[in-house]
Amino acid sequence: MPARRKVDREEFARLDEAGWSLQELAAHFGVAVSTVARVRKSLGLSRPAPALAPETVARVEEALADGWSFKEIHRTIGVDMETLRRRWPGRQWTKAEAIDYTRRLRWFREDVAKANYALSASDLRKSSFVA
């Protein structure tokens, strides 16, 4: 088993204060990013997560209104699951609501498909919807 690398805590604190990222610190000291995060936390240098951009908040709100699950939002938009739970508690659709929505969507799609199949193009031209 290879020996653990030592991280000079004073140099680490100085570089962290200078704004180095976790990846830059890991490369500089030759350790894993998780080690850098652990050292940063042990020195009390942890930084709060950056605030969500207004565009991201708007996309999440829209996705929630459309019935997306937190997992879908996390996978697609990239917002952390814990952030979603903390910022939008209770906003995720229940399983019953999601099933009902999906059932209604399927019914609508099938109904539209039947209507399109039943009407020919000439019937559509004769309809009252076209002036």
CSV table of N, CA and C in Angstrom, one decimal:
chain,number,residue,atom,x,y,z
A,1,MET,N,0.8,-1.2,0.0
A,1,MET,CA,0.0,0.0,0.0
A,1,MET,C,0.9,1.2,0.0
A,2,PRO,N,0.7,2.2,-0.9
A,2,PRO,CA,1.5,3.4,-1.0
A,2,PRO,C,1.3,4.2,0.3
A,3,ALA,N,2.4,4.9,0.6
A,3,ALA,CA,2.4,5.8,1.7
A,3,ALA,C,1.5,7.0,1.4
A,4,ARG,N,0.8,7.5,2.5
A,4,ARG,CA,0.0,8.7,2.3
A,4,ARG,C,0.8,9.9,2.1
A,5,ARG,N,0.4,10.8,1.3
A,5,ARG,CA,1.1,12.1,1.1
A,5,ARG,C,0.7,13.1,2.1
A,6,LYS,N,1.7,13.8,2.6
A,6,LYS,CA,1.4,14.8,3.6
A,6,LYS,C,1.0,16.1,2.8
A,7,VAL,N,0.1,16.8,3.4
A,7,VAL,CA,-0.3,18.1,2.8
A,7,VAL,C,0.1,19.2,3.8
A,8,ASP,N,1.0,20.1,3.4
A,8,ASP,CA,1.4,21.2,4.2
A,8,ASP,C,0.2,22.1,4.5
A,9,ARG,N,-0.2,22.1,5.7
A,9,ARG,CA,-1.5,22.8,6.0
A,9,ARG,C,-1.4,24.3,5.9
A,10,GLU,N,-0.2,24.9,6.2
A,10,GLU,CA,0.0,26.3,6.1
A,10,GLU,C,-0.1,26.8,4.6
A,11,GLU,N,0.7,26.0,3.8
A,11,GLU,CA,0.7,26.3,2.4
A,11,GLU,C,-0.8,26.1,1.8
A,12,PHE,N,-1.4,25.0,2.3
A,12,PHE,CA,-2.8,24.8,1.8
A,12,PHE,C,-3.7,25.9,2.1
A,13,ALA,N,-3.6,26.4,3.4
A,13,ALA,CA,-4.5,27.5,3.8
A,13,ALA,C,-4.2,28.8,2.9
A,14,ARG,N,-2.9,29.0,2.7
A,14,ARG,CA,-2.5,30.2,1.9
A,14,ARG,C,-3.1,30.1,0.4
A,15,LEU,N,-2.9,28.9,-0.2
A,15,LEU,CA,-3.4,28.8,-1.6
A,15,LEU,C,-4.9,28.8,-1.6
A,16,ASP,N,-5.5,28.2,-0.6
A,16,ASP,CA,-7.0,28.2,-0.6
A,16,ASP,C,-7.5,29.6,-0.4
A,17,GLU,N,-6.9,30.4,0.4
A,17,GLU,CA,-7.2,31.8,0.6
A,17,GLU,C,-7.0,32.6,-0.7
A,18,ALA,N,-6.1,32.2,-1.5
A,18,ALA,CA,-5.8,32.8,-2.8
A,18,ALA,C,-6.9,32.5,-3.9
A,19,GLY,N,-7.7,31.5,-3.5
A,19,GLY,CA,-8.8,31.2,-4.4
A,19,GLY,C,-8.6,30.0,-5.3
A,20,TRP,N,-7.6,29.2,-5.0
A,20,TRP,CA,-7.4,28.0,-5.8
A,20,TRP,C,-8.6,27.0,-5.7
A,21,SER,N,-8.9,26.3,-6.8
A,21,SER,CA,-10.0,25.4,-6.8
A,21,SER,C,-9.6,24.1,-6.1
A,22,LEU,N,-10.6,23.2,-5.9
A,22,LEU,CA,-10.2,21.9,-5.3
A,22,LEU,C,-9.3,21.1,-6.3
A,23,GLN,N,-9.6,21.2,-7.6
A,23,GLN,CA,-8.8,20.5,-8.6
A,23,GLN,C,-7.4,21.0,-8.6
A,24,GLU,N,-7.3,22.3,-8.6
A,24,GLU,CA,-5.9,22.9,-8.6
A,24,GLU,C,-5.1,22.5,-7.4
A,25,LEU,N,-5.7,22.5,-6.2
A,25,LEU,CA,-5.1,22.1,-5.0
A,25,LEU,C,-4.7,20.7,-5.0
A,26,ALA,N,-5.6,19.8,-5.5
A,26,ALA,CA,-5.3,18.4,-5.6
A,26,ALA,C,-4.1,18.1,-6.5
A,27,ALA,N,-4.1,18.8,-7.6
A,27,ALA,CA,-2.9,18.6,-8.6
A,27,ALA,C,-1.6,19.1,-8.0
A,28,HIS,N,-1.7,20.3,-7.3
A,28,HIS,CA,-0.5,20.8,-6.7
A,28,HIS,C,0.1,19.9,-5.6
A,29,PHE,N,-0.7,19.3,-4.7
A,29,PHE,CA,-0.3,18.5,-3.7
A,29,PHE,C,-0.2,17.0,-4.0
A,30,GLY,N,-0.6,16.7,-5.2
A,30,GLY,CA,-0.6,15.3,-5.7
A,30,GLY,C,-1.5,14.3,-4.9
A,31,VAL,N,-2.7,14.8,-4.5
A,31,VAL,CA,-3.6,14.0,-3.8
A,31,VAL,C,-5.0,14.1,-4.5
A,32,ALA,N,-5.9,13.3,-4.0
A,32,ALA,CA,-7.2,13.2,-4.6
A,32,ALA,C,-8.0,14.5,-4.2
A,33,VAL,N,-9.0,14.8,-5.0
A,33,VAL,CA,-9.9,15.9,-4.7
A,33,VAL,C,-10.6,15.7,-3.4
A,34,SER,N,-11.0,14.5,-3.1
A,34,SER,CA,-11.7,14.2,-1.9
A,34,SER,C,-10.8,14.5,-0.7
A,35,THR,N,-9.5,14.3,-0.8
A,35,THR,CA,-8.5,14.6,0.2
A,35,THR,C,-8.5,16.1,0.5
A,36,VAL,N,-8.5,16.8,-0.6
A,36,VAL,CA,-8.4,18.3,-0.5
A,36,VAL,C,-9.7,18.8,0.2
A,37,ALA,N,-10.8,18.2,-0.2
A,37,ALA,CA,-12.1,18.6,0.5
A,37,ALA,C,-12.1,18.3,2.0
A,38,ARG,N,-11.5,17.2,2.3
A,38,ARG,CA,-11.4,16.8,3.7
A,38,ARG,C,-10.5,17.7,4.5
A,39,VAL,N,-9.3,18.0,3.9
A,39,VAL,CA,-8.4,18.9,4.6
A,39,VAL,C,-9.0,20.3,4.7
A,40,ARG,N,-9.7,20.8,3.7
A,40,ARG,CA,-10.3,22.1,3.7
A,40,ARG,C,-11.3,22.1,4.9
A,41,LYS,N,-12.1,21.1,5.0
A,41,LYS,CA,-13.1,21.0,6.1
A,41,LYS,C,-12.5,21.0,7.4
A,42,SER,N,-11.4,20.2,7.6
A,42,SER,CA,-10.7,20.1,8.9
A,42,SER,C,-10.1,21.4,9.3
A,43,LEU,N,-9.7,22.2,8.4
A,43,LEU,CA,-9.1,23.5,8.7
A,43,LEU,C,-10.2,24.6,8.8
A,44,GLY,N,-11.4,24.2,8.6
A,44,GLY,CA,-12.5,25.2,8.8
A,44,GLY,C,-12.5,26.2,7.6
A,45,LEU,N,-12.1,25.7,6.4
A,45,LEU,CA,-12.0,26.6,5.3
A,45,LEU,C,-13.1,26.4,4.3
A,46,SER,N,-14.1,25.5,4.6
A,46,SER,CA,-15.2,25.2,3.7
A,46,SER,C,-15.9,26.5,3.3
A,47,ARG,N,-16.3,26.5,2.0
A,47,ARG,CA,-17.0,27.7,1.5
A,47,ARG,C,-18.5,27.3,1.2
A,48,PRO,N,-19.4,28.2,1.4
A,48,PRO,CA,-20.7,27.9,1.0
A,48,PRO,C,-20.9,27.7,-0.5
A,49,ALA,N,-21.9,26.9,-0.8
A,49,ALA,CA,-22.1,26.6,-2.2
A,49,ALA,C,-22.6,27.9,-2.9
A,50,PRO,N,-22.2,28.1,-4.1
A,50,PRO,CA,-22.7,29.3,-4.8
A,50,PRO,C,-24.2,29.3,-5.0
A,51,ALA,N,-24.8,30.5,-5.0
A,51,ALA,CA,-26.3,30.6,-5.1
A,51,ALA,C,-26.7,30.2,-6.5
A,52,LEU,N,-27.9,29.6,-6.7
A,52,LEU,CA,-28.4,29.3,-8.0
A,52,LEU,C,-28.7,30.5,-8.8
A,53,ALA,N,-28.3,30.4,-10.1
A,53,ALA,CA,-28.6,31.6,-11.0
A,53,ALA,C,-30.1,31.7,-11.2
A,54,PRO,N,-30.5,32.9,-11.4
A,54,PRO,CA,-32.0,33.1,-11.7
A,54,PRO,C,-32.5,32.3,-12.8
A,55,GLU,N,-31.7,32.1,-13.9
A,55,GLU,CA,-32.2,31.3,-15.0
A,55,GLU,C,-32.4,29.8,-14.6
A,56,THR,N,-31.5,29.3,-13.7
A,56,THR,CA,-31.6,27.9,-13.2
A,56,THR,C,-32.8,27.8,-12.4
A,57,VAL,N,-33.1,28.8,-11.5
A,57,VAL,CA,-34.3,28.7,-10.6
A,57,VAL,C,-35.5,28.7,-11.5
A,58,ALA,N,-35.6,29.5,-12.6
A,58,ALA,CA,-36.7,29.6,-13.5
A,58,ALA,C,-36.9,28.2,-14.2
A,59,ARG,N,-35.8,27.6,-14.6
A,59,ARG,CA,-35.9,26.3,-15.3
A,59,ARG,C,-36.4,25.2,-14.3
A,60,VAL,N,-36.0,25.3,-13.1
A,60,VAL,CA,-36.4,24.3,-12.1
A,60,VAL,C,-37.9,24.5,-11.8
A,61,GLU,N,-38.3,25.8,-11.6
A,61,GLU,CA,-39.7,26.1,-11.4
A,61,GLU,C,-40.6,25.5,-12.5
A,62,GLU,N,-40.2,25.8,-13.7
A,62,GLU,CA,-40.9,25.3,-14.9
A,62,GLU,C,-41.0,23.8,-14.9
A,63,ALA,N,-39.8,23.1,-14.6
A,63,ALA,CA,-39.8,21.7,-14.6
A,63,ALA,C,-40.7,21.1,-13.6
A,64,LEU,N,-40.7,21.7,-12.4
A,64,LEU,CA,-41.6,21.2,-11.3
A,64,LEU,C,-43.1,21.4,-11.7
A,65,ALA,N,-43.4,22.5,-12.4
A,65,ALA,CA,-44.8,22.7,-12.8
A,65,ALA,C,-45.2,21.7,-13.9
A,66,ASP,N,-44.2,21.2,-14.6
A,66,ASP,CA,-44.5,20.2,-15.7
A,66,ASP,C,-44.5,18.8,-15.1
A,67,GLY,N,-44.2,18.7,-13.8
A,67,GLY,CA,-44.3,17.4,-13.1
A,67,GLY,C,-43.0,16.6,-13.1
A,68,TRP,N,-41.9,17.2,-13.4
A,68,TRP,CA,-40.6,16.5,-13.3
A,68,TRP,C,-40.3,16.1,-11.9
A,69,SER,N,-39.7,15.0,-11.7
A,69,SER,CA,-39.2,14.5,-10.4
A,69,SER,C,-37.9,15.3,-10.1
A,70,PHE,N,-37.5,15.3,-8.8
A,70,PHE,CA,-36.3,15.9,-8.4
A,70,PHE,C,-35.1,15.1,-9.1
A,71,LYS,N,-35.3,13.8,-9.3
A,71,LYS,CA,-34.2,13.1,-9.9
A,71,LYS,C,-34.0,13.5,-11.4
A,72,GLU,N,-35.1,13.7,-12.1
A,72,GLU,CA,-35.0,14.2,-13.5
A,72,GLU,C,-34.4,15.6,-13.5
A,73,ILE,N,-34.8,16.5,-12.6
A,73,ILE,CA,-34.2,17.8,-12.6
A,73,ILE,C,-32.7,17.7,-12.3
A,74,HIS,N,-32.3,16.9,-11.3
A,74,HIS,CA,-30.9,16.8,-11.0
A,74,HIS,C,-30.1,16.3,-12.2
A,75,ARG,N,-30.7,15.3,-12.9
A,75,ARG,CA,-30.0,14.7,-14.0
A,75,ARG,C,-29.9,15.6,-15.2
A,76,THR,N,-31.0,16.4,-15.5
A,76,THR,CA,-31.1,17.2,-16.7
A,76,THR,C,-30.5,18.6,-16.5
A,77,ILE,N,-30.9,19.2,-15.4
A,77,ILE,CA,-30.5,20.6,-15.2
A,77,ILE,C,-29.2,20.7,-14.3
A,78,GLY,N,-28.9,19.7,-13.5
A,78,GLY,CA,-27.7,19.6,-12.7
A,78,GLY,C,-27.8,20.2,-11.3
A,79,VAL,N,-29.0,20.5,-10.8
A,79,VAL,CA,-29.1,21.0,-9.5
A,79,VAL,C,-29.0,19.8,-8.5
A,80,ASP,N,-28.3,20.0,-7.4
A,80,ASP,CA,-28.1,19.0,-6.4
A,80,ASP,C,-29.4,18.5,-5.8
A,81,MET,N,-29.5,17.2,-5.5
A,81,MET,CA,-30.8,16.7,-4.9
A,81,MET,C,-31.1,17.3,-3.6
A,82,GLU,N,-30.1,17.5,-2.7
A,82,GLU,CA,-30.3,18.1,-1.4
A,82,GLU,C,-30.8,19.6,-1.6
A,83,THR,N,-30.2,20.3,-2.5
A,83,THR,CA,-30.7,21.7,-2.8
A,83,THR,C,-32.1,21.7,-3.2
A,84,LEU,N,-32.5,20.7,-4.1
A,84,LEU,CA,-33.9,20.7,-4.5
A,84,LEU,C,-34.8,20.4,-3.3
A,85,ARG,N,-34.5,19.4,-2.4
A,85,ARG,CA,-35.3,19.1,-1.3
A,85,ARG,C,-35.4,20.3,-0.3
A,86,ARG,N,-34.3,21.0,-0.1
A,86,ARG,CA,-34.3,22.1,0.8
A,86,ARG,C,-35.0,23.3,0.3
A,87,ARG,N,-34.8,23.6,-1.0
A,87,ARG,CA,-35.4,24.8,-1.5
A,87,ARG,C,-36.8,24.7,-2.0
A,88,TRP,N,-37.2,23.5,-2.4
A,88,TRP,CA,-38.6,23.3,-2.9
A,88,TRP,C,-39.2,22.1,-2.2
A,89,PRO,N,-39.4,22.2,-0.8
A,89,PRO,CA,-39.9,21.0,-0.1
A,89,PRO,C,-41.4,20.8,-0.5
A,90,GLY,N,-41.7,19.6,-0.7
A,90,GLY,CA,-43.1,19.2,-1.0
A,90,GLY,C,-43.6,19.6,-2.4
A,91,ARG,N,-42.7,20.1,-3.3
A,91,ARG,CA,-43.1,20.5,-4.6
A,91,ARG,C,-43.1,19.4,-5.6
A,92,GLN,N,-42.4,18.3,-5.3
A,92,GLN,CA,-42.3,17.2,-6.2
A,92,GLN,C,-43.7,16.5,-6.2
A,93,TRP,N,-44.2,16.1,-7.4
A,93,TRP,CA,-45.5,15.5,-7.5
A,93,TRP,C,-45.4,14.1,-6.7
A,94,THR,N,-46.6,13.8,-6.2
A,94,THR,CA,-46.7,12.5,-5.6
A,94,THR,C,-46.8,11.4,-6.7
A,95,LYS,N,-46.6,10.2,-6.3
A,95,LYS,CA,-46.6,9.1,-7.3
A,95,LYS,C,-48.0,9.1,-7.9
A,96,ALA,N,-49.1,9.3,-7.1
A,96,ALA,CA,-50.4,9.2,-7.7
A,96,ALA,C,-50.6,10.4,-8.7
A,97,GLU,N,-50.1,11.6,-8.4
A,97,GLU,CA,-50.3,12.7,-9.3
A,97,GLU,C,-49.5,12.4,-10.6
A,98,ALA,N,-48.3,11.9,-10.5
A,98,ALA,CA,-47.5,11.6,-11.7
A,98,ALA,C,-48.2,10.5,-12.6
A,99,ILE,N,-48.8,9.5,-11.9
A,99,ILE,CA,-49.5,8.4,-12.7
A,99,ILE,C,-50.7,9.0,-13.4
A,100,ASP,N,-51.5,9.8,-12.7
A,100,ASP,CA,-52.7,10.5,-13.2
A,100,ASP,C,-52.3,11.3,-14.4
A,101,TYR,N,-51.3,12.1,-14.3
A,101,TYR,CA,-50.8,13.0,-15.4
A,101,TYR,C,-50.4,12.2,-16.6
A,102,THR,N,-49.7,11.1,-16.4
A,102,THR,CA,-49.2,10.2,-17.5
A,102,THR,C,-50.4,9.6,-18.2
A,103,ARG,N,-51.4,9.1,-17.4
A,103,ARG,CA,-52.5,8.5,-17.9
A,103,ARG,C,-53.3,9.4,-18.8
A,104,ARG,N,-53.5,10.7,-18.3
A,104,ARG,CA,-54.2,11.7,-19.1
A,104,ARG,C,-53.5,12.0,-20.4
A,105,LEU,N,-52.2,12.1,-20.3
A,105,LEU,CA,-51.4,12.4,-21.5
A,105,LEU,C,-51.5,11.3,-22.5
A,106,ARG,N,-51.4,10.0,-22.1
A,106,ARG,CA,-51.6,8.9,-23.0
A,106,ARG,C,-53.0,8.9,-23.6
A,107,TRP,N,-54.0,9.2,-22.8
A,107,TRP,CA,-55.4,9.2,-23.4
A,107,TRP,C,-55.5,10.3,-24.4
A,108,PHE,N,-54.9,11.5,-24.1
A,108,PHE,CA,-55.0,12.6,-25.1
A,108,PHE,C,-54.2,12.2,-26.4
A,109,ARG,N,-53.1,11.6,-26.3
A,109,ARG,CA,-52.3,11.3,-27.5
A,109,ARG,C,-53.1,10.2,-28.3
A,110,GLU,N,-53.6,9.2,-27.6
A,110,GLU,CA,-54.4,8.2,-28.3
A,110,GLU,C,-55.6,8.8,-29.0
A,111,ASP,N,-56.3,9.7,-28.3
A,111,ASP,CA,-57.5,10.4,-28.8
A,111,ASP,C,-57.1,11.2,-30.1
A,112,VAL,N,-56.0,11.9,-30.0
A,112,VAL,CA,-55.6,12.7,-31.2
A,112,VAL,C,-55.2,11.8,-32.3
A,113,ALA,N,-54.5,10.7,-32.0
A,113,ALA,CA,-54.1,9.8,-33.1
A,113,ALA,C,-55.3,9.2,-33.8
A,114,LYS,N,-56.3,8.9,-33.0
A,114,LYS,CA,-57.6,8.3,-33.5
A,114,LYS,C,-58.3,9.4,-34.4
A,115,ALA,N,-58.3,10.6,-34.0
A,115,ALA,CA,-58.9,11.7,-34.7
A,115,ALA,C,-58.2,11.9,-36.0
A,116,ASN,N,-56.9,11.9,-36.0
A,116,ASN,CA,-56.1,12.1,-37.2
A,116,ASN,C,-56.3,10.9,-38.2
A,117,TYR,N,-56.4,9.7,-37.7
A,117,TYR,CA,-56.6,8.6,-38.5
A,117,TYR,C,-57.9,8.6,-39.2
A,118,ALA,N,-58.9,9.0,-38.4
A,118,ALA,CA,-60.3,9.0,-38.9
A,118,ALA,C,-60.6,10.0,-40.0
A,119,LEU,N,-59.9,11.2,-39.9
A,119,LEU,CA,-60.2,12.3,-40.8
A,119,LEU,C,-59.2,12.3,-41.9
A,120,SER,N,-59.7,12.4,-43.1
A,120,SER,CA,-58.7,12.5,-44.3
A,120,SER,C,-58.4,14.0,-44.5
A,121,ALA,N,-57.5,14.3,-45.3
A,121,ALA,CA,-57.1,15.7,-45.6
A,121,ALA,C,-58.3,16.4,-46.2
A,122,SER,N,-59.0,15.8,-47.1
A,122,SER,CA,-60.2,16.5,-47.7
A,122,SER,C,-61.3,16.8,-46.7
A,123,ASP,N,-61.4,15.9,-45.7
A,123,ASP,CA,-62.4,16.1,-44.6
A,123,ASP,C,-61.9,17.4,-43.8
A,124,LEU,N,-60.7,17.5,-43.6
A,124,LEU,CA,-60.1,18.6,-42.8
A,124,LEU,C,-60.4,19.9,-43.5
A,125,ARG,N,-60.2,19.9,-44.9
A,125,ARG,CA,-60.5,21.1,-45.6
A,125,ARG,C,-61.9,21.5,-45.6
A,126,LYS,N,-62.8,20.6,-45.5
A,126,LYS,CA,-64.2,20.9,-45.5
A,126,LYS,C,-64.7,21.3,-44.1
A,127,SER,N,-63.9,21.1,-43.1
A,127,SER,CA,-64.3,21.4,-41.7
A,127,SER,C,-64.6,22.8,-41.5
A,128,SER,N,-65.3,23.1,-40.4
A,128,SER,CA,-65.6,24.5,-40.1
A,128,SER,C,-64.4,25.3,-39.5
A,129,PHE,N,-63.4,24.6,-39.2
A,129,PHE,CA,-62.2,25.2,-38.6
A,129,PHE,C,-61.4,26.0,-39.7
A,130,VAL,N,-61.5,25.6,-40.9
A,130,VAL,CA,-60.8,26.3,-42.0
A,130,VAL,C,-61.7,27.2,-42.7
A,131,ALA,N,-61.2,28.5,-42.8
A,131,ALA,CA,-62.1,29.5,-43.5
A,131,ALA,C,-62.0,29.4,-45.0
